[in-house]
mmCIF file of C-alpha atoms and ligand atoms in Angstrom:
data_model
loop_
_atom_site.group_PDB
_atom_site.id
_atom_site.type_symbol
_atom_site.label_atom_id
_atom_site.label_comp_id
_atom_site.label_asym_id
_atom_site.label_seq_id
_atom_site.Cartn_x
_atom_site.Cartn_y
_atom_site.Cartn_z
ATOM 1 C CA UNK A 1 -29.938 9.690 10.557
ATOM 2 C CA UNK A 2 -31.655 13.066 10.080
ATOM 3 C CA UNK A 3 -29.882 16.332 9.237
ATOM 4 C CA UNK A 4 -31.115 17.792 12.778
ATOM 5 C CA UNK A 5 -29.706 14.796 14.741
ATOM 6 C CA UNK A 6 -26.336 14.997 12.972
ATOM 7 C CA UNK A 7 -26.240 18.669 14.358
ATOM 8 C CA UNK A 8 -27.351 17.516 17.694
ATOM 9 C CA UNK A 9 -24.702 14.959 18.167
ATOM 10 C CA UNK A 10 -21.376 15.728 16.841
ATOM 11 C CA UNK A 11 -19.760 12.860 18.321
ATOM 12 C CA UNK A 12 -18.625 10.527 15.610
ATOM 13 C CA UNK A 13 -15.718 8.341 14.625
ATOM 14 C CA UNK A 14 -14.178 8.079 11.188
ATOM 15 C CA UNK A 15 -11.288 5.757 10.353
ATOM 16 C CA UNK A 16 -10.174 4.376 7.249
ATOM 17 C CA UNK A 17 -7.706 1.621 6.031
ATOM 18 C CA UNK A 18 -6.295 1.110 2.551
ATOM 19 C CA UNK A 19 -6.829 -1.743 0.154
ATOM 20 C CA UNK A 20 -3.341 -2.435 -1.081
ATOM 21 C CA UNK A 21 -2.437 -6.121 -0.386
ATOM 22 C CA UNK A 22 -2.639 -8.198 3.004
ATOM 23 C CA UNK A 23 -3.763 -6.274 6.164
ATOM 24 C CA UNK A 24 -1.006 -7.180 9.039
ATOM 25 C CA UNK A 25 -0.776 -7.332 12.760
ATOM 26 C CA UNK A 26 -0.002 -3.661 13.129
ATOM 27 C CA UNK A 27 -3.176 -2.700 10.941
ATOM 28 C CA UNK A 28 -5.160 -5.012 13.496
ATOM 29 C CA UNK A 29 -3.556 -3.670 16.647
ATOM 30 C CA UNK A 30 -2.791 -0.298 15.725
ATOM 31 C CA UNK A 31 -6.245 0.443 14.223
ATOM 32 C CA UNK A 32 -9.140 -2.272 13.751
ATOM 33 C CA UNK A 33 -8.833 -3.825 17.311
ATOM 34 C CA UNK A 34 -9.602 -0.328 18.358
ATOM 35 C CA UNK A 35 -12.349 0.446 15.998
ATOM 36 C CA UNK A 36 -14.142 -3.098 17.418
ATOM 37 C CA UNK A 37 -13.924 -1.651 21.115
ATOM 38 C CA UNK A 38 -15.065 1.762 20.107
ATOM 39 C CA UNK A 39 -17.907 1.260 17.532
ATOM 40 C CA UNK A 40 -20.438 0.272 20.815
ATOM 41 C CA UNK A 41 -20.139 3.807 22.470
ATOM 42 C CA UNK A 42 -19.920 6.166 19.521
ATOM 43 C CA UNK A 43 -21.389 5.840 16.191
ATOM 44 C CA UNK A 44 -18.618 4.809 13.948
ATOM 45 C CA UNK A 45 -17.892 4.929 10.270
ATOM 46 C CA UNK A 46 -15.417 3.068 8.856
ATOM 47 C CA UNK A 47 -13.795 3.496 5.145
ATOM 48 C CA UNK A 48 -11.751 1.295 2.707
ATOM 49 C CA UNK A 49 -10.180 3.886 1.038
ATOM 50 C CA UNK A 50 -9.612 2.880 -2.337
ATOM 51 C CA UNK A 51 -9.292 6.307 -3.745
ATOM 52 C CA UNK A 52 -5.863 6.979 -1.430
ATOM 53 C CA UNK A 53 -4.564 3.514 -2.760
ATOM 54 C CA UNK A 54 -4.332 4.687 -6.193
ATOM 55 C CA UNK A 55 -1.879 7.133 -5.249
ATOM 56 C CA UNK A 56 0.676 4.706 -5.976
ATOM 57 C CA UNK A 57 0.195 2.448 -9.131
ATOM 58 C CA UNK A 58 -2.573 -0.434 -8.700
ATOM 59 C CA UNK A 59 -3.281 -3.266 -10.930
ATOM 60 C CA UNK A 60 -7.179 -3.023 -11.427
ATOM 61 C CA UNK A 61 -8.040 -6.767 -10.798
ATOM 62 C CA UNK A 62 -6.006 -6.899 -7.623
ATOM 63 C CA UNK A 63 -7.199 -3.895 -6.428
ATOM 64 C CA UNK A 64 -10.742 -4.714 -6.617
ATOM 65 C CA UNK A 65 -10.038 -8.292 -4.926
ATOM 66 C CA UNK A 66 -7.879 -6.318 -2.235
ATOM 67 C CA UNK A 67 -11.231 -4.309 -1.368
ATOM 68 C CA UNK A 68 -13.090 -7.290 -0.972
ATOM 69 C CA UNK A 69 -10.455 -8.740 1.136
ATOM 70 C CA UNK A 70 -10.124 -5.832 3.331
ATOM 71 C CA UNK A 71 -13.440 -5.539 3.991
ATOM 72 C CA UNK A 72 -13.994 -9.171 4.804
ATOM 73 C CA UNK A 73 -11.322 -8.775 7.184
ATOM 74 C CA UNK A 74 -12.790 -5.427 8.592
ATOM 75 C CA UNK A 75 -15.940 -7.609 9.464
ATOM 76 C CA UNK A 76 -14.141 -10.735 10.279
ATOM 77 C CA UNK A 77 -12.272 -8.607 13.299
ATOM 78 C CA UNK A 78 -15.937 -7.677 14.450
ATOM 79 C CA UNK A 79 -16.811 -4.198 13.090
ATOM 80 C CA UNK A 80 -20.347 -4.855 13.231
ATOM 81 C CA UNK A 81 -22.198 -3.497 10.120
ATOM 82 C CA UNK A 82 -25.584 -3.402 11.494
ATOM 83 C CA UNK A 83 -24.415 -0.841 13.611
ATOM 84 C CA UNK A 84 -21.443 0.709 12.166
ATOM 85 C CA UNK A 85 -21.117 2.082 8.777
ATOM 86 C CA UNK A 86 -18.731 0.128 6.217
ATOM 87 C CA UNK A 87 -18.069 1.598 2.798
ATOM 88 C CA UNK A 88 -15.588 2.047 0.252
ATOM 89 C CA UNK A 89 -14.421 5.603 -0.364
ATOM 90 C CA UNK A 90 -14.816 5.797 -4.099
ATOM 91 C CA UNK A 91 -18.395 5.247 -3.604
ATOM 92 C CA UNK A 92 -19.376 8.244 -1.934
ATOM 93 C CA UNK A 93 -18.286 11.299 -4.591
ATOM 94 C CA UNK A 94 -18.614 13.561 -1.789
ATOM 95 C CA UNK A 95 -14.778 12.825 -0.599
ATOM 96 C CA UNK A 96 -13.468 14.120 -3.798
ATOM 97 C CA UNK A 97 -15.333 17.227 -3.884
ATOM 98 C CA UNK A 98 -14.216 18.243 -0.329
ATOM 99 C CA UNK A 99 -11.052 17.403 -1.198
ATOM 100 C CA UNK A 100 -11.057 19.916 -3.969
ATOM 101 C CA UNK A 101 -12.123 22.998 -1.689
ATOM 102 C CA UNK A 102 -9.890 21.826 0.721
ATOM 103 C CA UNK A 103 -7.130 21.726 -1.861
ATOM 104 C CA UNK A 104 -8.164 25.407 -1.808
ATOM 105 C CA UNK A 105 -7.490 25.800 1.733
ATOM 106 C CA UNK A 106 -4.453 23.907 2.191
ATOM 107 C CA UNK A 107 -1.371 26.015 2.026
ATOM 108 C CA UNK A 108 2.008 23.879 0.059
ATOM 109 C CA UNK A 109 4.014 24.660 2.758
ATOM 110 C CA UNK A 110 1.928 22.396 5.377
ATOM 111 C CA UNK A 111 2.088 19.320 2.831
ATOM 112 C CA UNK A 112 5.757 20.077 2.641
ATOM 113 C CA UNK A 113 6.036 19.073 6.235
ATOM 114 C CA UNK A 114 4.636 15.555 5.665
ATOM 115 C CA UNK A 115 7.054 12.992 6.684
ATOM 116 C CA UNK A 116 5.095 10.090 5.212
ATOM 117 C CA UNK A 117 5.352 11.671 1.744
ATOM 118 C CA UNK A 118 8.854 11.858 1.912
ATOM 119 C CA UNK A 119 9.366 8.463 3.121
ATOM 120 C CA UNK A 120 6.913 6.884 0.436
ATOM 121 C CA UNK A 121 8.268 9.184 -2.299
ATOM 122 C CA UNK A 122 11.679 8.777 -1.256
ATOM 123 C CA UNK A 123 14.822 9.781 -3.396
ATOM 124 C CA UNK A 124 12.374 10.025 -6.684
ATOM 125 C CA UNK A 125 10.238 12.708 -5.379
ATOM 126 C CA UNK A 126 9.982 14.366 -9.184
ATOM 127 C CA UNK A 127 8.395 10.962 -10.085
ATOM 128 C CA UNK A 128 5.918 10.481 -7.162
ATOM 129 C CA UNK A 129 2.056 11.392 -8.206
ATOM 130 C CA UNK A 130 0.414 14.331 -7.182
ATOM 131 C CA UNK A 131 -2.088 12.801 -5.568
ATOM 132 C CA UNK A 132 0.740 11.167 -3.474
ATOM 133 C CA UNK A 133 1.861 14.466 -2.210
ATOM 134 C CA UNK A 134 -2.089 15.589 -2.097
ATOM 135 C CA UNK A 135 -3.163 12.380 0.053
ATOM 136 C CA UNK A 136 -3.355 14.436 3.348
ATOM 137 C CA UNK A 137 -5.788 16.868 1.929
ATOM 138 C CA UNK A 138 -8.331 13.994 0.803
ATOM 139 C CA UNK A 139 -7.802 12.414 4.231
ATOM 140 C CA UNK A 140 -9.009 15.719 6.061
ATOM 141 C CA UNK A 141 -11.687 15.351 3.748
ATOM 142 C CA UNK A 142 -12.541 12.095 4.488
ATOM 143 C CA UNK A 143 -12.913 12.957 8.421
ATOM 144 C CA UNK A 144 -14.805 16.311 8.093
ATOM 145 C CA UNK A 145 -17.245 15.252 5.406
ATOM 146 C CA UNK A 146 -18.626 13.397 8.357
ATOM 147 C CA UNK A 147 -17.711 16.128 11.145
ATOM 148 C CA UNK A 148 -15.903 13.422 12.903
ATOM 149 C CA UNK A 149 -14.978 14.148 16.342
ATOM 150 C CA UNK A 150 -12.743 11.433 16.635
ATOM 151 C CA UNK A 151 -10.124 9.178 14.340
ATOM 152 C CA UNK A 152 -8.803 6.087 15.739
ATOM 153 C CA UNK A 153 -5.525 5.350 13.456
ATOM 154 C CA UNK A 154 -1.893 4.107 14.653
ATOM 155 C CA UNK A 155 0.778 6.464 15.581
ATOM 156 C CA UNK A 156 1.868 6.947 11.985
ATOM 157 C CA UNK A 157 -1.242 9.041 11.129
ATOM 158 C CA UNK A 158 -0.574 11.604 13.958
ATOM 159 C CA UNK A 159 0.833 14.352 11.815
ATOM 160 C CA UNK A 160 -1.903 13.630 8.984
ATOM 161 C CA UNK A 161 -4.934 14.313 11.635
ATOM 162 C CA UNK A 162 -2.934 17.490 12.752
ATOM 163 C CA UNK A 163 -3.202 18.850 9.477
ATOM 164 C CA UNK A 164 -6.703 18.047 9.121
ATOM 165 C CA UNK A 165 -7.195 20.056 12.367
ATOM 166 C CA UNK A 166 -5.005 22.487 10.564
ATOM 167 C CA UNK A 167 -7.412 22.822 7.325
ATOM 168 C CA UNK A 168 -10.725 22.684 9.472
ATOM 169 C CA UNK A 169 -9.078 25.737 11.581
ATOM 170 C CA UNK A 170 -8.058 27.436 8.409
ATOM 171 C CA UNK A 171 -11.661 26.897 6.733
ATOM 172 C CA UNK A 172 -13.217 28.076 9.973
ATOM 173 C CA UNK A 173 -11.568 31.617 9.464
ATOM 174 C CA UNK A 174 -12.067 31.616 5.808
ATOM 175 C CA UNK A 175 -15.807 31.132 6.233
ATOM 176 C CA UNK A 176 -18.212 32.201 8.652
ATOM 177 C CA UNK A 177 -22.126 31.968 8.775
ATOM 178 C CA UNK A 178 -24.025 34.983 9.966
ATOM 179 C CA UNK A 179 -23.594 34.034 13.592
ATOM 180 C CA UNK A 180 -19.664 33.853 13.248
ATOM 181 C CA UNK A 181 -19.860 30.367 14.480
ATOM 182 C CA UNK A 182 -16.816 27.756 13.536
ATOM 183 C CA UNK A 183 -18.282 25.285 10.598
ATOM 184 C CA UNK A 184 -16.184 22.476 11.833
ATOM 185 C CA UNK A 185 -14.777 21.361 15.405
ATOM 186 C CA UNK A 186 -11.375 20.025 15.308
ATOM 187 C CA UNK A 187 -11.029 16.316 15.303
ATOM 188 C CA UNK A 188 -8.910 14.550 17.711
ATOM 189 C CA UNK A 189 -6.561 11.603 16.881
ATOM 190 C CA UNK A 190 -7.309 8.042 18.938
ATOM 191 C CA UNK A 191 -4.027 6.499 19.553
ATOM 192 C CA UNK A 192 -4.991 3.849 21.575
ATOM 193 C CA UNK A 193 -3.307 0.988 23.532
ATOM 194 C CA UNK A 194 0.234 -0.889 23.876
ATOM 195 C CA UNK A 195 0.449 -1.325 20.149
ATOM 196 C CA UNK A 196 0.310 2.101 18.399
ATOM 197 C CA UNK A 197 3.392 1.421 16.289
ATOM 198 C CA UNK A 198 4.138 -2.515 15.615
ATOM 199 C CA UNK A 199 7.683 -2.701 14.723
ATOM 200 C CA UNK A 200 9.082 -5.096 11.896
ATOM 201 C CA UNK A 201 9.589 -8.726 13.390
ATOM 202 C CA UNK A 202 13.261 -8.770 11.537
ATOM 203 C CA UNK A 203 14.309 -4.945 12.517
ATOM 204 C CA UNK A 204 12.905 -3.370 15.437
ATOM 205 C CA UNK A 205 13.649 -0.111 14.304
ATOM 206 C CA UNK A 206 11.382 -0.136 11.450
ATOM 207 C CA UNK A 207 7.557 -0.177 11.292
ATOM 208 C CA UNK A 208 5.638 -3.325 10.331
ATOM 209 C CA UNK A 209 4.732 -2.239 6.886
ATOM 210 C CA UNK A 210 2.715 -4.118 3.745
ATOM 211 C CA UNK A 211 5.624 -2.421 1.808
ATOM 212 C CA UNK A 212 8.047 -4.004 3.233
ATOM 213 C CA UNK A 213 9.956 -6.813 0.931
ATOM 214 C CA UNK A 214 10.284 -9.309 3.254
ATOM 215 C CA UNK A 215 7.505 -11.232 4.385
ATOM 216 C CA UNK A 216 8.929 -12.647 7.372
ATOM 217 C CA UNK A 217 8.867 -8.885 8.459
ATOM 218 C CA UNK A 218 5.215 -8.920 9.133
ATOM 219 C CA UNK A 219 2.064 -11.232 10.502
ATOM 220 C CA UNK A 220 -0.481 -11.160 7.802
ATOM 221 C CA UNK A 221 -4.091 -11.591 8.949
ATOM 222 C CA UNK A 222 -4.115 -14.224 6.322
ATOM 223 C CA UNK A 223 -1.149 -16.283 7.540
ATOM 224 C CA UNK A 224 -1.671 -19.766 8.423
ATOM 225 C CA UNK A 225 -1.058 -21.300 12.033
ATOM 226 C CA UNK A 226 2.496 -22.364 10.880
ATOM 227 C CA UNK A 227 3.659 -19.387 9.314
ATOM 228 C CA UNK A 228 2.654 -17.299 12.388
ATOM 229 C CA UNK A 229 4.375 -20.047 14.193
ATOM 230 C CA UNK A 230 7.864 -19.869 12.051
ATOM 231 C CA UNK A 231 7.663 -15.891 11.696
ATOM 232 C CA UNK A 232 7.618 -15.282 15.545
ATOM 233 C CA UNK A 233 10.069 -18.285 16.143
ATOM 234 C CA UNK A 234 12.416 -16.551 13.495
ATOM 235 C CA UNK A 235 11.592 -12.891 15.224
ATOM 236 C CA UNK A 236 14.925 -10.727 15.522
ATOM 237 C CA UNK A 237 15.635 -11.134 19.745
ATOM 238 C CA UNK A 238 18.711 -10.997 21.910
ATOM 239 C CA UNK A 239 20.118 -13.771 24.177
ATOM 240 C CA UNK A 240 19.322 -11.608 27.546
ATOM 241 C CA UNK A 241 16.301 -12.439 29.456
ATOM 242 C CA UNK A 242 13.328 -10.174 30.041
ATOM 243 C CA UNK A 243 13.973 -7.302 32.434
ATOM 244 C CA UNK A 244 11.612 -6.087 35.296
ATOM 245 C CA UNK A 245 10.991 -2.609 34.199
ATOM 246 C CA UNK A 246 10.135 -1.104 30.801
ATOM 247 C CA UNK A 247 13.250 1.289 31.205
ATOM 248 C CA UNK A 248 15.449 -1.653 30.660
ATOM 249 C CA UNK A 249 13.463 -2.464 27.462
ATOM 250 C CA UNK A 250 14.301 1.059 25.634
ATOM 251 C CA UNK A 251 17.400 -0.196 24.313
ATOM 252 C CA UNK A 252 15.906 -3.525 23.373
ATOM 253 C CA UNK A 253 13.754 -2.819 20.380
ATOM 254 C CA UNK A 254 13.049 -6.121 19.391
ATOM 255 C CA UNK A 255 12.066 -7.387 22.397
ATOM 256 C CA UNK A 256 9.981 -4.290 23.704
ATOM 257 C CA UNK A 257 8.256 -4.858 20.172
ATOM 258 C CA UNK A 258 7.380 -8.508 21.284
ATOM 259 C CA UNK A 259 6.096 -7.527 24.528
ATOM 260 C CA UNK A 260 3.890 -4.846 23.138
ATOM 261 C CA UNK A 261 2.379 -6.987 20.843
ATOM 262 C CA UNK A 262 1.721 -9.722 23.610
ATOM 263 C CA UNK A 263 0.153 -6.664 25.764
ATOM 264 C CA UNK A 264 -1.925 -5.754 23.019
ATOM 265 C CA UNK A 265 -3.207 -9.187 21.862
ATOM 266 C CA UNK A 266 -3.940 -10.116 25.618
ATOM 267 C CA UNK A 267 -5.372 -6.043 26.043
ATOM 268 C CA UNK A 268 -3.106 -5.892 28.841
ATOM 269 C CA UNK A 269 -0.761 -3.248 30.203
ATOM 270 C CA UNK A 270 2.965 -3.834 28.980
ATOM 271 C CA UNK A 271 4.069 -3.710 32.662
ATOM 272 C CA UNK A 272 1.934 -6.539 33.750
ATOM 273 C CA UNK A 273 3.456 -8.562 30.859
ATOM 274 C CA UNK A 274 6.784 -8.002 32.203
ATOM 275 C CA UNK A 275 6.025 -9.087 35.700
ATOM 276 C CA UNK A 276 4.730 -12.331 34.145
ATOM 277 C CA UNK A 277 7.954 -13.102 31.877
ATOM 278 C CA UNK A 278 10.516 -10.954 33.629
ATOM 279 C CA UNK A 279 13.972 -13.453 34.154
ATOM 280 C CA UNK A 280 12.638 -15.447 31.411
ATOM 281 C CA UNK A 281 14.229 -16.115 28.274
ATOM 282 C CA UNK A 282 12.481 -15.905 24.677
ATOM 283 C CA UNK A 283 12.708 -19.990 24.519
ATOM 284 C CA UNK A 284 10.175 -19.684 27.195
ATOM 285 C CA UNK A 285 8.110 -16.129 25.834
ATOM 286 C CA UNK A 286 8.010 -16.946 22.219
ATOM 287 C CA UNK A 287 5.928 -20.248 21.957
ATOM 288 C CA UNK A 288 3.434 -18.268 24.549
ATOM 289 C CA UNK A 289 3.328 -15.334 22.203
ATOM 290 C CA UNK A 290 2.961 -17.764 19.312
ATOM 291 C CA UNK A 291 -0.209 -19.661 20.739
ATOM 292 C CA UNK A 292 -1.771 -15.980 21.705
ATOM 293 C CA UNK A 293 -1.320 -14.876 18.294
ATOM 294 C CA UNK A 294 -2.488 -18.123 16.501
ATOM 295 C CA UNK A 295 -5.637 -17.965 19.069
ATOM 296 C CA UNK A 296 -6.346 -14.155 18.582
ATOM 297 C CA UNK A 297 -5.956 -14.342 14.432
ATOM 298 C CA UNK A 298 -7.030 -17.883 13.254
ATOM 299 C CA UNK A 299 -10.553 -17.165 14.061
ATOM 300 C CA UNK A 300 -10.207 -13.936 11.875
ATOM 301 C CA UNK A 301 -8.551 -15.523 8.980
ATOM 302 C CA UNK A 302 -10.877 -18.233 8.827
ATOM 303 C CA UNK A 303 -13.875 -16.241 8.933
ATOM 304 C CA UNK A 304 -12.253 -14.133 6.376
ATOM 305 C CA UNK A 305 -12.171 -16.995 4.414
ATOM 306 C CA UNK A 306 -15.753 -17.917 5.041
ATOM 307 C CA UNK A 307 -17.083 -14.339 3.704
ATOM 308 C CA UNK A 308 -14.657 -14.256 0.646
ATOM 309 C CA UNK A 309 -16.773 -17.257 -1.014
ATOM 310 C CA UNK A 310 -19.453 -15.005 -1.302
ATOM 311 C CA UNK A 311 -18.063 -11.459 -2.778
ATOM 312 C CA UNK A 312 -21.789 -10.309 -3.899
ATOM 313 C CA UNK A 313 -22.626 -10.409 -0.317
ATOM 314 C CA UNK A 314 -19.722 -8.078 0.580
ATOM 315 C CA UNK A 315 -20.527 -5.914 -2.288
ATOM 316 C CA UNK A 316 -24.171 -5.503 -0.655
ATOM 317 C CA UNK A 317 -22.918 -4.683 2.699
ATOM 318 C CA UNK A 318 -20.792 -2.014 0.768
ATOM 319 C CA UNK A 319 -23.816 -0.593 -0.608
ATOM 320 C CA UNK A 320 -25.321 -0.184 2.176
ATOM 321 C CA UNK A 321 -22.684 1.359 3.588
ATOM 322 C CA UNK A 322 -22.324 4.194 1.072
ATOM 323 C CA UNK A 323 -26.027 4.820 1.271
ATOM 324 C CA UNK A 324 -25.640 5.406 5.215
ATOM 325 C CA UNK A 325 -22.496 7.803 4.577
ATOM 326 C CA UNK A 326 -24.020 9.569 1.918
ATOM 327 C CA UNK A 327 -26.743 10.532 3.956
ATOM 328 C CA UNK A 328 -24.326 12.132 6.516
ATOM 329 C CA UNK A 329 -21.848 13.470 4.207
ATOM 330 C CA UNK A 330 -24.857 15.343 1.733
ATOM 331 C CA UNK A 331 -25.730 17.912 3.823
ATOM 332 C CA UNK A 332 -22.275 18.654 5.545
ATOM 333 C CA UNK A 333 -20.978 19.065 2.117
ATOM 334 C CA UNK A 334 -24.084 21.626 1.007
ATOM 335 C CA UNK A 335 -23.620 23.429 4.079
ATOM 336 C CA UNK A 336 -19.934 23.835 2.974
ATOM 337 C CA UNK A 337 -20.271 24.853 -0.219
ATOM 338 C CA UNK A 338 -23.038 27.370 0.850
ATOM 339 C CA UNK A 339 -20.717 28.704 2.982
ATOM 340 C CA UNK A 340 -17.812 29.038 -0.010
ATOM 341 C CA UNK A 341 -20.353 30.684 -2.130
ATOM 342 C CA UNK A 342 -21.389 28.201 -4.589
ATOM 343 C CA UNK A 343 -25.058 28.218 -5.911
ATOM 344 C CA UNK A 344 -26.183 24.580 -4.636
HETATM 345 P P1 LIG B 401 -2.872 2.471 6.402
HETATM 346 O O1 LIG B 401 -4.248 1.847 5.540
HETATM 347 O O2 LIG B 401 -1.485 2.701 6.240
HETATM 348 O O3 LIG B 401 -3.168 1.807 7.809
HETATM 349 C C1 LIG B 401 -4.354 1.795 8.147
HETATM 350 C C2 LIG B 401 -4.403 1.734 9.941
HETATM 351 O O4 LIG B 401 -3.265 1.161 10.251
HETATM 352 C C3 LIG B 401 -2.561 1.926 11.094
HETATM 353 N N1 LIG B 401 -1.240 0.945 11.137
HETATM 354 C C4 LIG B 401 -0.394 0.672 12.061
HETATM 355 N N2 LIG B 401 -0.390 0.544 13.759
HETATM 356 C C5 LIG B 401 0.549 0.438 14.347
HETATM 357 N N3 LIG B 401 1.251 -0.405 13.687
HETATM 358 C C6 LIG B 401 1.681 -0.258 12.478
HETATM 359 N N4 LIG B 401 3.163 -1.071 12.039
HETATM 360 C C7 LIG B 401 0.524 0.156 11.594
HETATM 361 N N5 LIG B 401 0.680 0.290 10.160
HETATM 362 C C8 LIG B 401 -0.394 0.682 9.836
HETATM 363 C C9 LIG B 401 -2.535 3.020 10.658
HETATM 364 O O5 LIG B 401 -2.043 4.227 11.485
HETATM 365 C C10 LIG B 401 -3.798 3.105 10.512
HETATM 366 O O6 LIG B 401 -4.607 3.754 11.476
HETATM 367 N N6 LIG B 401 -4.001 7.478 5.707
HETATM 368 C C11 LIG B 401 -4.361 6.344 6.470
HETATM 369 C C12 LIG B 401 -5.789 6.199 5.864
HETATM 370 C C13 LIG B 401 -6.757 6.695 5.886
HETATM 371 C C14 LIG B 401 -7.305 7.337 7.015
HETATM 372 C C15 LIG B 401 -8.055 8.319 6.499
HETATM 373 C C16 LIG B 401 -7.173 6.994 8.455
HETATM 374 C C17 LIG B 401 -7.152 7.433 4.843
HETATM 375 N N7 LIG B 401 -8.365 8.648 5.177
HETATM 376 C C18 LIG B 401 -9.030 9.263 7.458
HETATM 377 C C19 LIG B 401 -8.272 7.851 9.392
HETATM 378 C C20 LIG B 401 -8.895 9.078 8.891
HETATM 379 C C21 LIG B 401 -3.518 5.044 5.585
HETATM 380 O O7 LIG B 401 -2.781 5.057 4.699
HETATM 381 O O8 LIG B 401 -3.770 3.813 6.827
#
């Protein structure tokens, strides 16, 4: 891609995922499944965001194998590495360079509002790393380094994308070219489908998360047929039959979560799933959800296992992605540095 064509066609997707432990159904339905369906419509860049992963302590050997696993999971889910760009974040140094410039644009007050930092740092805020606090600035750099127009993510990342928009606006106001044009257009979050926030299988008011102590709270992309089946069988529900309307599900978070998961896995609307199952109990619904989840996830986990037999090949794919990503990032960062007043 040339510098000219980048300028002529600013529509571009960027999204990322952290290589920290197993990917779960929330990552798949909230992000990767949407990446796969969008990639044929808009040029897409996907990153395994290893720089974000080290904002909390990581074991180096485990981090390396997680990078391979997450890359394999993304490819096995259907991201087409011939047409889309897939790379690990730390291999494109421009991310950290732009993040530093944005550190000098972003205000402390904006970061103090970030709810995810408050959740992740918990009571021990003084012991959290500066990186964890600063994380949304790096995320803004990830997106804006490619002048991405759209960012497909789950609901939990919305606030971070709003911050990226604030940083882009502030940069535009601080640094103008001779024509007084805005340098960045503001990226839009794309929060798509019925599973924008997949909840824990043990507690329908808590997000499904890699960091939950209970493995039974989530379905991992590497789970076997039996594990998926057992986790769904044991998933918390209630004793009422499924209702006819979504309104009646609002006070039943666990039931709503399972219905949303079914809808997302089958790419249907939640209302059509309710039509299909209203009046039926969970003893009828759960076996069908198990079948659907196993049918969707088994081919992904078996392809993942296949890909992981040859990690050299995965490294090659990431290297190709790195080169393609750099070709886009370098000229954009050069323009940024010119605007700021650096001598390149
Ligand atoms: P991460 O690694 O926590 O999650 C990756 C993607 O999965 C989505 N997700 C969920 N969606 C629905 N239900 C859930 N329970 C659930 N859990 C996670 C997330 O919303 C995300 O889309 N900060 C990001 C990574 C990142 C990034 C970026 C994303 C770094 N730079 C630039 C977009 C653009 C994160 O920690 O995602």
